Short mmCIF file of C-alpha atoms in Angstrom, two decimals:
data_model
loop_
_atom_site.label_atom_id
_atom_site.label_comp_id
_atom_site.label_asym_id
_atom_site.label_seq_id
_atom_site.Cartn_x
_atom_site.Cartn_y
_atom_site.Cartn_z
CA UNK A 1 -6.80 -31.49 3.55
CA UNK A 2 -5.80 -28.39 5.84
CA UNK A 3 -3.38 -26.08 4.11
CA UNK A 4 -0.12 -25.59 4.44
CA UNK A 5 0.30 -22.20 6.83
CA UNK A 6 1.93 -19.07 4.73
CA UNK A 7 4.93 -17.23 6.98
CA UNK A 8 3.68 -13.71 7.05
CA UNK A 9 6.31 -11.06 7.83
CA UNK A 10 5.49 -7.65 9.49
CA UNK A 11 7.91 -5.11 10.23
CA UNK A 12 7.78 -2.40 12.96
CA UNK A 13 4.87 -5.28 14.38
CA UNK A 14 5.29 -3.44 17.87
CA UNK A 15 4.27 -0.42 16.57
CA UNK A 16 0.90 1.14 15.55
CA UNK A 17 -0.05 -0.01 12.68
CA UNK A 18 1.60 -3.47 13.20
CA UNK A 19 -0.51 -3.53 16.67
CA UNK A 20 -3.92 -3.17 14.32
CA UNK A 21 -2.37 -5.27 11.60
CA UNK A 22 -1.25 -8.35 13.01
CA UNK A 23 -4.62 -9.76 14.67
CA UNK A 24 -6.30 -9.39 11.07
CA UNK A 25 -4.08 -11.66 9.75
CA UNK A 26 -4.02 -14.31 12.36
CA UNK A 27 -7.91 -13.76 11.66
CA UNK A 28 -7.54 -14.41 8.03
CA UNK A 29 -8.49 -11.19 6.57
CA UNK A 30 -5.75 -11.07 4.94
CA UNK A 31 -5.32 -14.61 3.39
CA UNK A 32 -8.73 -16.24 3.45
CA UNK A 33 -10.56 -17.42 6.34
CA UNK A 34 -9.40 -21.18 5.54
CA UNK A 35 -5.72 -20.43 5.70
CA UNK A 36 -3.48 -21.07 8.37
CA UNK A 37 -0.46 -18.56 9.00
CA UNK A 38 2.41 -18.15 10.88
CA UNK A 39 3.29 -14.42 11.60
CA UNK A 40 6.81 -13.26 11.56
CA UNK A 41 7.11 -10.07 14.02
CA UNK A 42 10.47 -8.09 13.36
CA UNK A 43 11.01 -4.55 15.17
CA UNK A 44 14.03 -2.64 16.49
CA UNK A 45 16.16 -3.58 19.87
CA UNK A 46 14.26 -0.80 21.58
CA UNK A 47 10.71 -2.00 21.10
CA UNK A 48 12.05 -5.98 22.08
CA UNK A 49 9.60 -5.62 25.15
CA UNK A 50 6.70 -4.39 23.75
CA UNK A 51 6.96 -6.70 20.78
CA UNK A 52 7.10 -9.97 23.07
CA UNK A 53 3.59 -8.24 25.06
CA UNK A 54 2.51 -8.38 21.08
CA UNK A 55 3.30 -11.99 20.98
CA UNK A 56 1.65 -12.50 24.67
CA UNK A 57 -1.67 -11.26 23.22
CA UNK A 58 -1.75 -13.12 19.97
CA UNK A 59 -1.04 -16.40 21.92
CA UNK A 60 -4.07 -15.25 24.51
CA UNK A 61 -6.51 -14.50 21.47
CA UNK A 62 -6.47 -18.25 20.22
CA UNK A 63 -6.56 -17.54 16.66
CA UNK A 64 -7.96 -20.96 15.34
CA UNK A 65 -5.59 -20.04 12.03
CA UNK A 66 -2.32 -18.94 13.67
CA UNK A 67 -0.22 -21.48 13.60
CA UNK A 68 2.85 -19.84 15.64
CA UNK A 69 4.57 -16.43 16.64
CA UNK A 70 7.86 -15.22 15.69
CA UNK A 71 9.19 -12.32 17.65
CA UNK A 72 12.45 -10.93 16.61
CA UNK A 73 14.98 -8.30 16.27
CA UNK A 74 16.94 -10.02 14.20
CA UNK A 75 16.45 -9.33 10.18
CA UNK A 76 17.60 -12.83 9.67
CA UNK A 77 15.74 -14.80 11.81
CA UNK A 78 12.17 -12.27 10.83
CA UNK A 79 13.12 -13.31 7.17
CA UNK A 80 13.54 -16.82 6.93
CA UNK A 81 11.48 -18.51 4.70
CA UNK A 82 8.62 -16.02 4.71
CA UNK A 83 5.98 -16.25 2.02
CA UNK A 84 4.55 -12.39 2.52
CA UNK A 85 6.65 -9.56 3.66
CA UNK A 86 4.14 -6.53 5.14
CA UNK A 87 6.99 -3.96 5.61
CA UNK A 88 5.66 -1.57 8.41
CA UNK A 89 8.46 -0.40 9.74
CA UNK A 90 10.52 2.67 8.71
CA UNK A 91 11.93 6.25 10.20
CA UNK A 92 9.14 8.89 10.54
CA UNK A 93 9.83 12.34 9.60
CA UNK A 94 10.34 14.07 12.92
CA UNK A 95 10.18 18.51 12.96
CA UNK A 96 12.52 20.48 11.80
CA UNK A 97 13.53 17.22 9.70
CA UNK A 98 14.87 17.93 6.23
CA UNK A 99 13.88 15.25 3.24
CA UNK A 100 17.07 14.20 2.66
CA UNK A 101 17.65 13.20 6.25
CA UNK A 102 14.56 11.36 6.34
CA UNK A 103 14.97 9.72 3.07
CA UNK A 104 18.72 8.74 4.40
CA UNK A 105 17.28 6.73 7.28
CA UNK A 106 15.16 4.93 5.02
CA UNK A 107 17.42 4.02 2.67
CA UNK A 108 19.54 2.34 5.01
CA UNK A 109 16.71 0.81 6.52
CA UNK A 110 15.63 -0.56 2.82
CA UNK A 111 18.81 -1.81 2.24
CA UNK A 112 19.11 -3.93 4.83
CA UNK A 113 15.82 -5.58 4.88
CA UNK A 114 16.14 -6.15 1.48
CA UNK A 115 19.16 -8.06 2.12
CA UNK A 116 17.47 -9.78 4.38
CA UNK A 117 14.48 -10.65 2.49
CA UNK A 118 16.86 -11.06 -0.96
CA UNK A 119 19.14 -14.22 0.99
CA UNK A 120 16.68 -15.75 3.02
CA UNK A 121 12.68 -15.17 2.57
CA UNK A 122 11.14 -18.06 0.21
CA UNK A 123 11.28 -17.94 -3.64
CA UNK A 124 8.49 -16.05 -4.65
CA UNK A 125 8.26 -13.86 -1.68
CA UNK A 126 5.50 -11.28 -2.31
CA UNK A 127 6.41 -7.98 -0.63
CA UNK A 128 4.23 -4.75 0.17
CA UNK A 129 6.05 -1.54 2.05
CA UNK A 130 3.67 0.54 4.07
CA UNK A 131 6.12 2.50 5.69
CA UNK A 132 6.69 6.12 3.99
CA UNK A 133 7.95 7.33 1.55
CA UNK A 134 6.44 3.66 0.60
CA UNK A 135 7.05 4.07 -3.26
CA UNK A 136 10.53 4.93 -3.01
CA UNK A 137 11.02 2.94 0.35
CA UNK A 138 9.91 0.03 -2.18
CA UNK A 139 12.13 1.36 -4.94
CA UNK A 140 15.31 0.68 -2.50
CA UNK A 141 14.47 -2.73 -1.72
CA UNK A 142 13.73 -3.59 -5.34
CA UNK A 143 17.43 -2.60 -6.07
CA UNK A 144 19.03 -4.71 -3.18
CA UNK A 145 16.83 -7.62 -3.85
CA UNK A 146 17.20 -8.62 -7.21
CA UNK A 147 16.48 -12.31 -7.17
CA UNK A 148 12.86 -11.06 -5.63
CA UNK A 149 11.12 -10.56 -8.97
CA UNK A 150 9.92 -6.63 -9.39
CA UNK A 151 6.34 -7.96 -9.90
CA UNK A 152 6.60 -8.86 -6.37
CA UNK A 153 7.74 -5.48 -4.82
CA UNK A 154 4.63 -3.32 -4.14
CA UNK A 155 3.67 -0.63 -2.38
CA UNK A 156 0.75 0.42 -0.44
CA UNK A 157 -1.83 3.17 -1.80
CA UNK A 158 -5.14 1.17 -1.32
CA UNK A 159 -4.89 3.20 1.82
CA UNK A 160 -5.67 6.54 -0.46
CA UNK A 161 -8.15 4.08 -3.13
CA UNK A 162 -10.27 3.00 0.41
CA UNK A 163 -10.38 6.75 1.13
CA UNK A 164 -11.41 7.87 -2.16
CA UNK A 165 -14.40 4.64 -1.91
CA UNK A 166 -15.26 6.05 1.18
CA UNK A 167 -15.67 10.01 -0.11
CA UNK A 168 -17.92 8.84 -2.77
CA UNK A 169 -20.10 6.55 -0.66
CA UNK A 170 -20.44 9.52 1.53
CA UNK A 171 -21.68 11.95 -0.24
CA UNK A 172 -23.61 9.76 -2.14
CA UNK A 173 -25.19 7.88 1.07
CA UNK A 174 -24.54 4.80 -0.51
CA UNK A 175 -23.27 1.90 0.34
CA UNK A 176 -19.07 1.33 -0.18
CA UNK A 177 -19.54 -1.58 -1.01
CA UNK A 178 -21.63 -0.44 -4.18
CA UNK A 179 -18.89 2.02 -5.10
CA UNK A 180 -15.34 0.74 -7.77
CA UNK A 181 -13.09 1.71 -9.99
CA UNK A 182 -11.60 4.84 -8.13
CA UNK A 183 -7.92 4.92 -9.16
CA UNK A 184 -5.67 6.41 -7.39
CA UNK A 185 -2.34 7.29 -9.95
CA UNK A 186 1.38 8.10 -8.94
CA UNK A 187 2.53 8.79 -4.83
CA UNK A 188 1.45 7.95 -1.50
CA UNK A 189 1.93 11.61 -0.95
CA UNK A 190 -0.59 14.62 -1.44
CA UNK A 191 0.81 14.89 -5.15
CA UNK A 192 -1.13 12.22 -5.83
CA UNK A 193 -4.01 12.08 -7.75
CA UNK A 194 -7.31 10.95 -7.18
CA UNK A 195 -9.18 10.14 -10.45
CA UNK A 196 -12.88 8.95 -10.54
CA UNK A 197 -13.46 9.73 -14.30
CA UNK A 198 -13.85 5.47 -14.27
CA UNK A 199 -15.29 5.01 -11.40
CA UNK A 200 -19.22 3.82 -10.53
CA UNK A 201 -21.74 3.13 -8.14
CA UNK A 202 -24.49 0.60 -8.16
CA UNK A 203 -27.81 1.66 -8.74
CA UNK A 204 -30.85 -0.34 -8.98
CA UNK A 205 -31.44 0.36 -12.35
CA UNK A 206 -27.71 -1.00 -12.87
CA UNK A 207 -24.34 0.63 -12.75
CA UNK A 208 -24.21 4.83 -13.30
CA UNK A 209 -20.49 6.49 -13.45
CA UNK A 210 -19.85 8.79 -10.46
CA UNK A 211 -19.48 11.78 -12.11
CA UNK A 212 -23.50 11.24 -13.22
CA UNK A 213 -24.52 10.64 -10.16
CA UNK A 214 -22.73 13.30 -8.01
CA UNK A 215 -23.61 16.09 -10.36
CA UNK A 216 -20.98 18.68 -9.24
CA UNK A 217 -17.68 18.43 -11.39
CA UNK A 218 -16.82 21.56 -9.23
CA UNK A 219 -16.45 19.47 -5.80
CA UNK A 220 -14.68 16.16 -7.82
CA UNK A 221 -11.91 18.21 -9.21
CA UNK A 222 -11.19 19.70 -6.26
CA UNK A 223 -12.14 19.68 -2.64
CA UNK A 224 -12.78 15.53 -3.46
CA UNK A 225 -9.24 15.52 -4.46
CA UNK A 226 -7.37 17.56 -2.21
CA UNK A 227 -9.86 16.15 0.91
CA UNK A 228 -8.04 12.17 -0.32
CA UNK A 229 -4.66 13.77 -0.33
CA UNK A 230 -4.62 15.36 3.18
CA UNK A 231 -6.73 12.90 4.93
CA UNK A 232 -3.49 11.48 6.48
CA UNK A 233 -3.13 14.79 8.01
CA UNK A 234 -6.20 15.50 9.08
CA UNK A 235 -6.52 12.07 10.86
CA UNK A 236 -2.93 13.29 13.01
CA UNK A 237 -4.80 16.42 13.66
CA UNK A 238 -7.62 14.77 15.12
CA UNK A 239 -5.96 11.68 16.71
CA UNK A 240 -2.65 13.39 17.41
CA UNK A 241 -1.03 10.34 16.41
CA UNK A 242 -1.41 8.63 12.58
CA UNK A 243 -3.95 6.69 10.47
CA UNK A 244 -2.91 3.05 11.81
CA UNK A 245 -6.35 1.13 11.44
CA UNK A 246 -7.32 2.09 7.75
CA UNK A 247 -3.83 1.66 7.09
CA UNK A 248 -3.64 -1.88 8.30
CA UNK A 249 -7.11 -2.95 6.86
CA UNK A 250 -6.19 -1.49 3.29
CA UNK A 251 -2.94 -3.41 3.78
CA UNK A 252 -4.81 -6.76 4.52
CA UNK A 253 -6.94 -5.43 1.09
CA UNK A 254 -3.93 -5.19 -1.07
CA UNK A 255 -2.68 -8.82 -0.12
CA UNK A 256 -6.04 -10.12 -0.34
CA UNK A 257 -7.21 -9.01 -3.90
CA UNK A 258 -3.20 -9.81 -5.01
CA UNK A 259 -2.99 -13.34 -3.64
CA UNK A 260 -7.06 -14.50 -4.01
CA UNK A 261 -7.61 -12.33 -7.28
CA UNK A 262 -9.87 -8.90 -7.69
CA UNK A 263 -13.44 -9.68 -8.76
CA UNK A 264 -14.72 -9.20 -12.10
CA UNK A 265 -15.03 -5.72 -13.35
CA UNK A 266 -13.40 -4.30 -10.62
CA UNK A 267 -9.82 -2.53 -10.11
CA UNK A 268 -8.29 -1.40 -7.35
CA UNK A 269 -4.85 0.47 -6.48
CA UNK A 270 -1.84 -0.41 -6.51
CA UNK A 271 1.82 1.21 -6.18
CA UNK A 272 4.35 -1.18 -8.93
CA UNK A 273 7.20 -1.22 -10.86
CA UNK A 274 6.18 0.95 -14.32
CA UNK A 275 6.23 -0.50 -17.43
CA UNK A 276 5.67 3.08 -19.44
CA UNK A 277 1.88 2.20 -19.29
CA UNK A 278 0.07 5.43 -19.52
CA UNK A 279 3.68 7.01 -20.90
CA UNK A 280 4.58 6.93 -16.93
CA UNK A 281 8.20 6.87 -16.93
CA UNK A 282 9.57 3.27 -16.87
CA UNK A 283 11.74 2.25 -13.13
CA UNK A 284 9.30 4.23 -10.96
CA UNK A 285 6.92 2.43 -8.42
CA UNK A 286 3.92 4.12 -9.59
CA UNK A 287 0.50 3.73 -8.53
CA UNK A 288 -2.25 2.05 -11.20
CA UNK A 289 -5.39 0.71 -11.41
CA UNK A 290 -4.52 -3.02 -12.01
CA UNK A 291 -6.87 -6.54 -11.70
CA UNK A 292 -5.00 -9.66 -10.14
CA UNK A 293 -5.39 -13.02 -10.77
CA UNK A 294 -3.61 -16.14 -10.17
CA UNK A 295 -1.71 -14.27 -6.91
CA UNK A 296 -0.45 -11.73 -10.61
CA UNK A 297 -1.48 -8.18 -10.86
CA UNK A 298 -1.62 -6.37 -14.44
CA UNK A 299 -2.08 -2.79 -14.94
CA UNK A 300 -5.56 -2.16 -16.59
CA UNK A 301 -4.97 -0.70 -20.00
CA UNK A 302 -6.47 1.77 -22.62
CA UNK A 303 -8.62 4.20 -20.34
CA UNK A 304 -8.97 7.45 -21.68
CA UNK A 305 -6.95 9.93 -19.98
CA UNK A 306 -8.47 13.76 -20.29
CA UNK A 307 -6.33 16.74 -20.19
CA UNK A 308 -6.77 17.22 -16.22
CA UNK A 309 -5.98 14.16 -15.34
CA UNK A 310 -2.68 13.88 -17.79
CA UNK A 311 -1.43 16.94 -15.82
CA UNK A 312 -1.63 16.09 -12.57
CA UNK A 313 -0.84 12.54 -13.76
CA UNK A 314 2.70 14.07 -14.51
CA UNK A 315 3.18 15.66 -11.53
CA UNK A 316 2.68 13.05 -9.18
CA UNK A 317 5.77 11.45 -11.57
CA UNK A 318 7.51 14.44 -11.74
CA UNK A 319 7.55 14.15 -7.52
CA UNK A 320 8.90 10.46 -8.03
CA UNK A 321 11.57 10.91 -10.06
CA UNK A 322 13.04 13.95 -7.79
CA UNK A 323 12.06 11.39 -4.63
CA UNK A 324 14.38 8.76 -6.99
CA UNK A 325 17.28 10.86 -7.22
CA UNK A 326 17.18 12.10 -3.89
CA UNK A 327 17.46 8.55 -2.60
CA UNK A 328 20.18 7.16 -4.80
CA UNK A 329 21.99 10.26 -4.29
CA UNK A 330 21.61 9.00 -0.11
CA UNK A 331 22.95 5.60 -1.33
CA UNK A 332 26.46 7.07 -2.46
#
């Protein structure tokens, strides 16, 4: 029996990262390669052109999987009984931009999706914002969605746990593949922190942590860490324009492992709502190293935390909170 298709939503779809995003799923790398979809494109009045060239292309690529194109600038009509909601879209911070402006666009952005998404998306909708700042973006729409369970707001930093896999597999010259357990704790911004005090590699003589195998605690507390939190900026340097492939394959990642389960022994990264797990405050969207299974995610629990890692654990949250504030301060 063929399966039912899942109604996957992407925001901002015209732009960027939608662009790079929305082929992978109609090619199932998001879903499964067996699972049919049916892709919900929502972007602004002003991009209504290019989004319907979007929808031209994805008919004239004949995805065996895609199952039909929605095109829309209406919230409504983009939210109607979708199954995943990929939200790409948000306002950039433009120069000479303070944070508060920013974080005001956002907010009212946030609210209205998630008003959207909160009256008309299907029961269980699973949601993942891209779109910066993503944890407090995702923070927003948790508030003005609250029949959407907060297991099922998310945010992206897979993004920063692919980059991290990729540093190590450098300069290890191995194989990514053969590299887990990076975690990536707190922000999608450069407070966050890096940590690969769990992580290993696979050698032939079985699995060795990192930190044995790199030999130089010198380069993993620092230039490692610093070189994960300012590759965003570094790719705008070089490109002149932001990350938009690695961001939509780690968002294809994230959906993936949540909906078809992580494999055994392996975590990966993901910005939800705290529990207090690793005395993180409680009512932050905090990234963790968490397994899924059954289309659930739970935070892994009991690593050991050193003193290093504590610190800069607590400033990523200390950044949160202030980002918190700063946005319900823009709701009133």
């Amino acid at each position: 029996m063929a399966k039912e298709p899942v109604r996957v939503l992407v925001t901002g779809a015209a732009g960027q990262i939608g662009y790079a995003l929305v082929p992978m799923i109609a090619r199932g790398i998001m879903l499964g390669a067996d699972q049919p979809v049916i892709l919900h494109m929502l972007d602004i009045p002003p991009a209504a052109e290019a989004l319907n060239g979007v929808k031209m292309e994805l008919i004239d690529a004949a995805f065996p999987l895609l199952k039909g194109v929605v095109a829309t600038t209406d919230a409504v009509e983009g939210c109607t009984g979708v199954n995943v909601a990929v939200m790409v879209g948000g306002f950039p911070r433009k120069e000479g931009m303070e944070r508060k402006d920013v974080m005001t666009k956002n907010v009212s952005i946030y609210k209205s999706q998630a008003t959207a998404l909160e009256k008309h998306a299907a029961p269980n909708c699973k949601v993942l914002v891209v779109a910066n700042p993503a944890n407090t973006n995702a923070l927003i729409l948790k508030e003005f969605a609250p029949s959407i369970p907060e297991k099922n707001i998310t945010c992206l930093t897979r993004l920063d746990h692919n980059r991290a896999l990729g540093q190590i597999s450098e300069r290890l010259s191995v194989p990514v593949s053969d590299v887990k357990n990076v975690i990536i704790w707190g922000n999608h911004s450069s407070s966050q922190y890096p940590d690969v005090n769990h992580a290993k590699v696979q050698a032939s003589a079985g699995e060795k942590p990192v930190r044995e195998l790199v030999k130089n605690d010198e380069y993993l507390n620092g230039e490692f860490i610093t070189t994960v939190q300012q590759r965003g900026a570094a790719i705008i340097k070089a490109r002149k324009l932001s990350s938009a492939l690695s961001a939509a394959s780690s968002a294809c990642d994230h959906i993936r492992d949540w909906v078809l389960g992580t494999p055994e022994g392996t975590f990966v990264s993901m910005g939800v709502y705290s529990d207090g797990s690793y005395d993180v405050p409680a009512g932050l969207i905090y990234s963790f190293p968490v397994t899924c299974r059954n289309g659930e995610w739970s935070i892994v629990q009991g690593l050991p935390i050193d003193e290093m890692s504590r610190k800069k654990m607590d400033l990523t949250a200390e950044e949160l909170k202030e980002e918190k504030d700063l946005a319900y301060s823009c709701l009133s």
